[in-house]
RNA sequence: GAGGGUAUAGCUCAGUUGGUUUAGAGCGCUUGCUUGACAGGCAAGAGGUCGGCAGUUCGAGUCUGCCUAUCCUCACCA
């Protein structure tokens, strides 16, 4: 069969993906085998595949495919989360385009639209993951709002409430005026931005005196209920007990003294707006100040502001500033860089607001989650994230879990007046109410369910439990849980990872996963985070199209140390694509050979096969070690080098029959088997090209697929043989260099002389080795001599001197200079070793092996010096 | 303000409990190679006193301290 000269991913990817799926290789049911499970970090149901997902899911797929080849019962559970804020925003926008306002809809009707939207557009990303080759157990696809997952969420809410770990409290919250919901501390971003600091005069009541306060939010002036100064501030001592007049609205407020005020900052006088600033709120609490909320949930001023009612807070900032200026109360405006808090989702500036919300009392559930990470029961890769984790966990704050949205899990709390009843169902809540209030006549209609839904993370934190229906099916859970590893970005260590660990211990008394592999963040070459607004993120699907899934997977992996930044460059995918072609052309070569069963195996090939077994063994050893440490890019690089350098560049050159000559069956079989092994070893990283080559390489029986192939057996590598080949390869490189520099063609066979030494005698006496050397270095003969022959071109390899016997003019001066430099280097080396060996403390204290090695280094170095000096005596005057 | 990471070749990074012929890879760079697998390729080569200083040790890229640079997390900021 004729093969194209290049590997074409588009021809094979869909074919193999559906083959694997139809064979049921992705699906898992509990059985006698050891389980290997991973739960996907559920992407946002509104999401589309981006670079972060590709990295993350490539890694998960590599781990799953590796475990599958090892014969484990692998289960990678896919799914999506319902992303309250993002999805609700999408649905609202979609409705607005249809001319429907959310406020005109009932909750039920809105949810109908939302589900419709979800069914239609949600989960595109799961389809896209297939293009990447993700071998998820699609039959287990989960959604945070489907029945099983929802039941779990309600159950834990009720559990936490009943055990006193959940409460409803009035607090200053992070309000997102665009999404019109509260956010948790973990969902807001602090960033330094350019702002202005406004200096405003507040007149002292009953006098012409004034004091100046500095504020960055003049639009909140109308909510001021005090002016505060530091009690130690001499400048304001005389104002104790006096009152100030709030500009524009002329409210009289007390001048209070509070340690919070920083004498150094601004004017040392602070306007206090308890309704719109967390610190001001605290001051207000201490001094019993009135709380006047002047900003609405949509960020506009309300009637309490008295002026500019209905204006947006940023518009009001301008108009109020104008008013102040006109009134002669604006002293100055300074440029000012300050940290601004924004919503992670909508990017709108967070408005601090006083609000009644539900909180999880984190201190009551944090302990086992902290302890078991610190003692490595749950192991982090890289380990440095333990520090970050500990810091956050030790300073943990309560988790605000209610959201003022409709798309999500509605809070299972029912109110009757001031009383609250938390239960799984309205009926249970009613029973509770009837008993507690001693009012058997109450009906469901008398109770009012909380209007709010729960934070999406409040369902995600149960993911490793609920995807296995763990609260109802303990048997299945026991088989897959704890899952083996969680693969996710470090940016959600608090939002998700920490909380999953807490939930695991809280409800299962067991960790959710053994290992956490934190991926790096994908950045562009300039280290900028990839983002839509910068437009520096390549389109994932286009990338897959352009380089093939294997190429992209290679590209993502080859530059991604765990936890570090990943500087993405398309060139890396290109390298992956080229690697596919390299493997493909190796297949092409082998397929072109004809086998002659009557041929015996040549000594050289016998030797080469033995050598390659050793190389393979040491490669597998390195790869296994790297997998254990999750050094996946390292593992890939060693396989890349094994396949490209060891197999293609060296082994195939050693085995290759002469042009149009047949090959013996043993050599052929070995060559095929080694490539087959390479396919198995590389399969987790590059599943498509390896499956294709695997099948083209030789006839395979039904079900004999690379995805489930046997891992190559573990052999021990022969260090002595590896060293011998290292010498052969070095001699070959030297000969090639001499050819290069002297314009000698490859076809021109050369004669090689070696000066007699242990090393060269051992080499020459091994026919197999000599034949390998002759073949790859295009050498006609290798003979020994007692001293270096006159003429020819000399080189030193290992610790021995060689001579390529050709009639060319040698540039004696250049060679002398090179020899001299070489000699200096060797003398320095030997001197260093001698010094070490002369040190009695070294000889007495260092391990025997280390001392032995130094002796060998010394002997080898001396031998090299001898050869260099001999050559110099010959050619340097 | 609290905590942490990193510093090795032009670039991006490995270097595992201190000892392996006085530092490795990929990319980039230089030179040479088109008739037999592959120019998306092959071969060869150049390039680093491991951020600085001090210390521990027989021995430090590796451990400790200090300094410098840089990045990150959390909290605060009128």
mmCIF file of C-alpha atoms in Angstrom, chain A residues 143-339:
data_model
loop_
_atom_site.group_PDB
_atom_site.id
_atom_site.type_symbol
_atom_site.label_atom_id
_atom_site.label_comp_id
_atom_site.label_asym_id
_atom_site.label_seq_id
_atom_site.Cartn_x
_atom_site.Cartn_y
_atom_site.Cartn_z
ATOM 1 C CA UNK A 143 -24.405 18.973 35.019
ATOM 2 C CA UNK A 144 -24.415 20.877 38.290
ATOM 3 C CA UNK A 145 -28.131 21.595 37.962
ATOM 4 C CA UNK A 146 -29.367 18.155 36.951
ATOM 5 C CA UNK A 147 -31.379 16.175 39.449
ATOM 6 C CA UNK A 148 -28.680 14.205 41.227
ATOM 7 C CA UNK A 149 -26.369 17.184 41.587
ATOM 8 C CA UNK A 150 -29.222 19.466 42.722
ATOM 9 C CA UNK A 151 -30.357 17.008 45.371
ATOM 10 C CA UNK A 152 -26.833 16.972 46.722
ATOM 11 C CA UNK A 153 -26.689 20.744 46.942
ATOM 12 C CA UNK A 154 -29.940 20.947 48.916
ATOM 13 C CA UNK A 155 -28.862 18.133 51.185
ATOM 14 C CA UNK A 156 -25.615 19.842 52.171
ATOM 15 C CA UNK A 157 -27.334 23.173 52.688
ATOM 16 C CA UNK A 158 -29.759 21.576 55.090
ATOM 17 C CA UNK A 159 -26.968 19.585 56.770
ATOM 18 C CA UNK A 160 -24.857 22.664 57.340
ATOM 19 C CA UNK A 161 -27.815 24.597 58.679
ATOM 20 C CA UNK A 162 -28.820 21.842 61.064
ATOM 21 C CA UNK A 163 -25.285 21.494 62.383
ATOM 22 C CA UNK A 164 -24.952 25.241 62.945
ATOM 23 C CA UNK A 165 -22.360 25.808 60.223
ATOM 24 C CA UNK A 166 -24.567 28.009 58.101
ATOM 25 C CA UNK A 167 -26.203 31.284 59.030
ATOM 26 C CA UNK A 168 -27.976 34.310 57.647
ATOM 27 C CA UNK A 169 -26.372 37.598 58.489
ATOM 28 C CA UNK A 170 -26.447 41.344 57.820
ATOM 29 C CA UNK A 171 -23.083 42.381 56.484
ATOM 30 C CA UNK A 172 -21.279 44.703 54.143
ATOM 31 C CA UNK A 173 -21.143 42.711 50.938
ATOM 32 C CA UNK A 174 -19.603 42.972 47.496
ATOM 33 C CA UNK A 175 -22.450 44.070 45.287
ATOM 34 C CA UNK A 176 -22.251 43.754 41.513
ATOM 35 C CA UNK A 177 -24.631 46.430 40.188
ATOM 36 C CA UNK A 178 -24.511 45.009 36.689
ATOM 37 C CA UNK A 179 -25.348 41.402 37.565
ATOM 38 C CA UNK A 180 -27.452 42.750 40.453
ATOM 39 C CA UNK A 181 -26.202 40.169 42.857
ATOM 40 C CA UNK A 182 -23.864 39.839 45.765
ATOM 41 C CA UNK A 183 -20.468 38.203 45.177
ATOM 42 C CA UNK A 184 -18.167 36.285 47.485
ATOM 43 C CA UNK A 185 -14.744 37.692 48.343
ATOM 44 C CA UNK A 186 -13.196 35.190 45.975
ATOM 45 C CA UNK A 187 -15.156 36.477 43.013
ATOM 46 C CA UNK A 188 -13.860 40.025 43.105
ATOM 47 C CA UNK A 189 -10.558 41.331 41.787
ATOM 48 C CA UNK A 190 -8.465 44.090 43.346
ATOM 49 C CA UNK A 191 -6.396 46.110 40.939
ATOM 50 C CA UNK A 192 -4.577 49.383 41.080
ATOM 51 C CA UNK A 193 -6.202 51.943 38.814
ATOM 52 C CA UNK A 194 -5.906 55.639 38.164
ATOM 53 C CA UNK A 195 -8.475 57.548 40.159
ATOM 54 C CA UNK A 196 -8.914 60.971 41.663
ATOM 55 C CA UNK A 197 -8.866 62.201 45.213
ATOM 56 C CA UNK A 198 -11.293 65.048 45.852
ATOM 57 C CA UNK A 199 -10.688 67.529 48.682
ATOM 58 C CA UNK A 200 -13.983 68.887 49.950
ATOM 59 C CA UNK A 201 -14.823 71.590 52.501
ATOM 60 C CA UNK A 202 -17.239 70.698 55.304
ATOM 61 C CA UNK A 203 -18.364 73.785 57.221
ATOM 62 C CA UNK A 204 -18.362 73.614 61.003
ATOM 63 C CA UNK A 205 -21.847 74.160 62.300
ATOM 64 C CA UNK A 206 -22.394 77.577 63.769
ATOM 65 C CA UNK A 207 -19.101 79.047 62.590
ATOM 66 C CA UNK A 208 -17.236 80.203 59.489
ATOM 67 C CA UNK A 209 -14.618 77.610 60.070
ATOM 68 C CA UNK A 210 -14.414 74.506 57.899
ATOM 69 C CA UNK A 211 -12.480 71.329 57.694
ATOM 70 C CA UNK A 212 -11.350 69.593 54.530
ATOM 71 C CA UNK A 213 -11.853 65.907 53.911
ATOM 72 C CA UNK A 214 -10.362 63.822 51.104
ATOM 73 C CA UNK A 215 -12.536 61.307 49.288
ATOM 74 C CA UNK A 216 -12.419 59.320 46.088
ATOM 75 C CA UNK A 217 -16.198 59.005 46.019
ATOM 76 C CA UNK A 218 -17.857 62.453 46.173
ATOM 77 C CA UNK A 219 -21.116 60.889 44.978
ATOM 78 C CA UNK A 220 -21.542 59.252 48.372
ATOM 79 C CA UNK A 221 -21.466 62.556 50.259
ATOM 80 C CA UNK A 222 -25.220 62.483 50.580
ATOM 81 C CA UNK A 223 -24.933 59.337 52.678
ATOM 82 C CA UNK A 224 -22.450 60.849 55.115
ATOM 83 C CA UNK A 225 -23.448 60.626 58.744
ATOM 84 C CA UNK A 226 -20.257 61.808 60.412
ATOM 85 C CA UNK A 227 -16.811 63.260 59.908
ATOM 86 C CA UNK A 228 -14.072 61.386 61.736
ATOM 87 C CA UNK A 229 -10.641 62.491 62.926
ATOM 88 C CA UNK A 230 -7.953 60.758 64.912
ATOM 89 C CA UNK A 231 -8.231 61.522 68.664
ATOM 90 C CA UNK A 232 -4.493 62.186 68.762
ATOM 91 C CA UNK A 233 -4.633 64.705 65.953
ATOM 92 C CA UNK A 234 -3.822 68.092 67.478
ATOM 93 C CA UNK A 235 -5.124 69.917 64.407
ATOM 94 C CA UNK A 236 -8.684 68.884 65.141
ATOM 95 C CA UNK A 237 -8.669 68.793 68.950
ATOM 96 C CA UNK A 238 -10.725 71.976 69.150
ATOM 97 C CA UNK A 239 -13.520 70.454 67.079
ATOM 98 C CA UNK A 240 -14.365 67.796 69.633
ATOM 99 C CA UNK A 241 -18.081 67.726 70.220
ATOM 100 C CA UNK A 242 -18.838 70.051 67.313
ATOM 101 C CA UNK A 243 -20.824 69.219 64.221
ATOM 102 C CA UNK A 244 -20.127 69.578 60.511
ATOM 103 C CA UNK A 245 -22.456 70.386 57.660
ATOM 104 C CA UNK A 246 -22.533 67.882 54.803
ATOM 105 C CA UNK A 247 -22.150 69.892 51.592
ATOM 106 C CA UNK A 248 -24.989 70.230 49.076
ATOM 107 C CA UNK A 249 -27.619 68.685 51.305
ATOM 108 C CA UNK A 250 -26.703 70.601 54.467
ATOM 109 C CA UNK A 251 -27.109 67.708 56.866
ATOM 110 C CA UNK A 252 -25.622 68.314 60.279
ATOM 111 C CA UNK A 253 -23.413 65.400 61.351
ATOM 112 C CA UNK A 254 -21.184 64.857 64.382
ATOM 113 C CA UNK A 255 -17.411 65.197 64.258
ATOM 114 C CA UNK A 256 -16.271 61.999 65.878
ATOM 115 C CA UNK A 257 -12.907 60.683 66.985
ATOM 116 C CA UNK A 258 -11.747 57.244 65.911
ATOM 117 C CA UNK A 259 -8.374 55.520 65.882
ATOM 118 C CA UNK A 260 -9.075 54.151 62.431
ATOM 119 C CA UNK A 261 -8.358 57.542 60.894
ATOM 120 C CA UNK A 262 -4.813 57.842 59.592
ATOM 121 C CA UNK A 263 -3.335 61.217 60.560
ATOM 122 C CA UNK A 264 -0.909 61.026 57.657
ATOM 123 C CA UNK A 265 -3.422 60.387 54.907
ATOM 124 C CA UNK A 266 -5.113 63.225 53.029
ATOM 125 C CA UNK A 267 -6.118 65.887 55.511
ATOM 126 C CA UNK A 268 -6.493 63.533 58.432
ATOM 127 C CA UNK A 269 -10.236 64.060 58.271
ATOM 128 C CA UNK A 270 -12.501 61.360 56.940
ATOM 129 C CA UNK A 271 -16.091 61.570 55.800
ATOM 130 C CA UNK A 272 -18.025 58.589 57.113
ATOM 131 C CA UNK A 273 -20.575 56.875 54.869
ATOM 132 C CA UNK A 274 -21.613 53.746 56.750
ATOM 133 C CA UNK A 275 -23.910 52.518 54.005
ATOM 134 C CA UNK A 276 -21.296 52.428 51.253
ATOM 135 C CA UNK A 277 -17.938 51.572 52.713
ATOM 136 C CA UNK A 278 -16.953 48.599 54.885
ATOM 137 C CA UNK A 279 -14.625 50.619 57.119
ATOM 138 C CA UNK A 280 -17.116 53.424 57.471
ATOM 139 C CA UNK A 281 -19.682 50.837 58.404
ATOM 140 C CA UNK A 282 -17.436 49.591 61.211
ATOM 141 C CA UNK A 283 -16.880 53.133 62.420
ATOM 142 C CA UNK A 284 -20.638 53.646 62.268
ATOM 143 C CA UNK A 285 -21.171 50.602 64.441
ATOM 144 C CA UNK A 286 -18.719 51.897 67.020
ATOM 145 C CA UNK A 287 -20.327 55.337 67.169
ATOM 146 C CA UNK A 288 -23.951 54.413 66.642
ATOM 147 C CA UNK A 289 -24.185 56.321 63.404
ATOM 148 C CA UNK A 290 -27.164 56.360 61.161
ATOM 149 C CA UNK A 291 -26.843 54.263 57.971
ATOM 150 C CA UNK A 292 -28.209 56.083 54.947
ATOM 151 C CA UNK A 293 -28.075 54.025 51.771
ATOM 152 C CA UNK A 294 -28.142 56.412 48.842
ATOM 153 C CA UNK A 295 -27.283 53.996 46.050
ATOM 154 C CA UNK A 296 -29.649 51.399 44.657
ATOM 155 C CA UNK A 297 -29.001 47.838 43.535
ATOM 156 C CA UNK A 298 -28.544 49.066 39.972
ATOM 157 C CA UNK A 299 -25.880 51.555 40.993
ATOM 158 C CA UNK A 300 -28.137 54.611 40.695
ATOM 159 C CA UNK A 301 -28.827 57.242 43.345
ATOM 160 C CA UNK A 302 -32.132 56.928 45.176
ATOM 161 C CA UNK A 303 -34.420 59.404 46.946
ATOM 162 C CA UNK A 304 -32.316 59.311 50.096
ATOM 163 C CA UNK A 305 -29.582 61.053 48.136
ATOM 164 C CA UNK A 306 -31.995 63.986 47.749
ATOM 165 C CA UNK A 307 -30.133 65.292 44.708
ATOM 166 C CA UNK A 308 -29.332 63.715 41.350
ATOM 167 C CA UNK A 309 -31.804 60.975 42.078
ATOM 168 C CA UNK A 310 -31.762 58.341 39.333
ATOM 169 C CA UNK A 311 -28.260 59.135 38.158
ATOM 170 C CA UNK A 312 -25.710 56.382 37.828
ATOM 171 C CA UNK A 313 -23.004 56.522 40.495
ATOM 172 C CA UNK A 314 -20.279 57.464 38.014
ATOM 173 C CA UNK A 315 -22.427 60.120 36.381
ATOM 174 C CA UNK A 316 -23.240 61.416 39.851
ATOM 175 C CA UNK A 317 -19.560 61.606 40.674
ATOM 176 C CA UNK A 318 -19.210 64.212 37.913
ATOM 177 C CA UNK A 319 -22.364 66.149 38.680
ATOM 178 C CA UNK A 320 -21.711 66.233 42.402
ATOM 179 C CA UNK A 321 -18.173 67.431 41.747
ATOM 180 C CA UNK A 322 -19.571 70.219 39.604
ATOM 181 C CA UNK A 323 -22.027 71.159 42.316
ATOM 182 C CA UNK A 324 -19.244 71.284 44.871
ATOM 183 C CA UNK A 325 -17.126 73.442 42.646
ATOM 184 C CA UNK A 326 -20.001 75.835 42.041
ATOM 185 C CA UNK A 327 -20.638 76.015 45.754
ATOM 186 C CA UNK A 328 -16.976 76.837 46.305
ATOM 187 C CA UNK A 329 -16.519 73.730 48.422
ATOM 188 C CA UNK A 330 -14.076 71.870 46.205
ATOM 189 C CA UNK A 331 -10.546 72.618 47.371
ATOM 190 C CA UNK A 332 -8.613 70.563 44.851
ATOM 191 C CA UNK A 333 -8.578 67.314 42.903
ATOM 192 C CA UNK A 334 -5.506 65.077 42.897
ATOM 193 C CA UNK A 335 -4.561 62.239 40.607
ATOM 194 C CA UNK A 336 -4.522 59.146 42.717
ATOM 195 C CA UNK A 337 -3.680 55.501 42.140
ATOM 196 C CA UNK A 338 -5.772 53.220 44.263
ATOM 197 C CA UNK A 339 -7.001 49.698 44.349
#
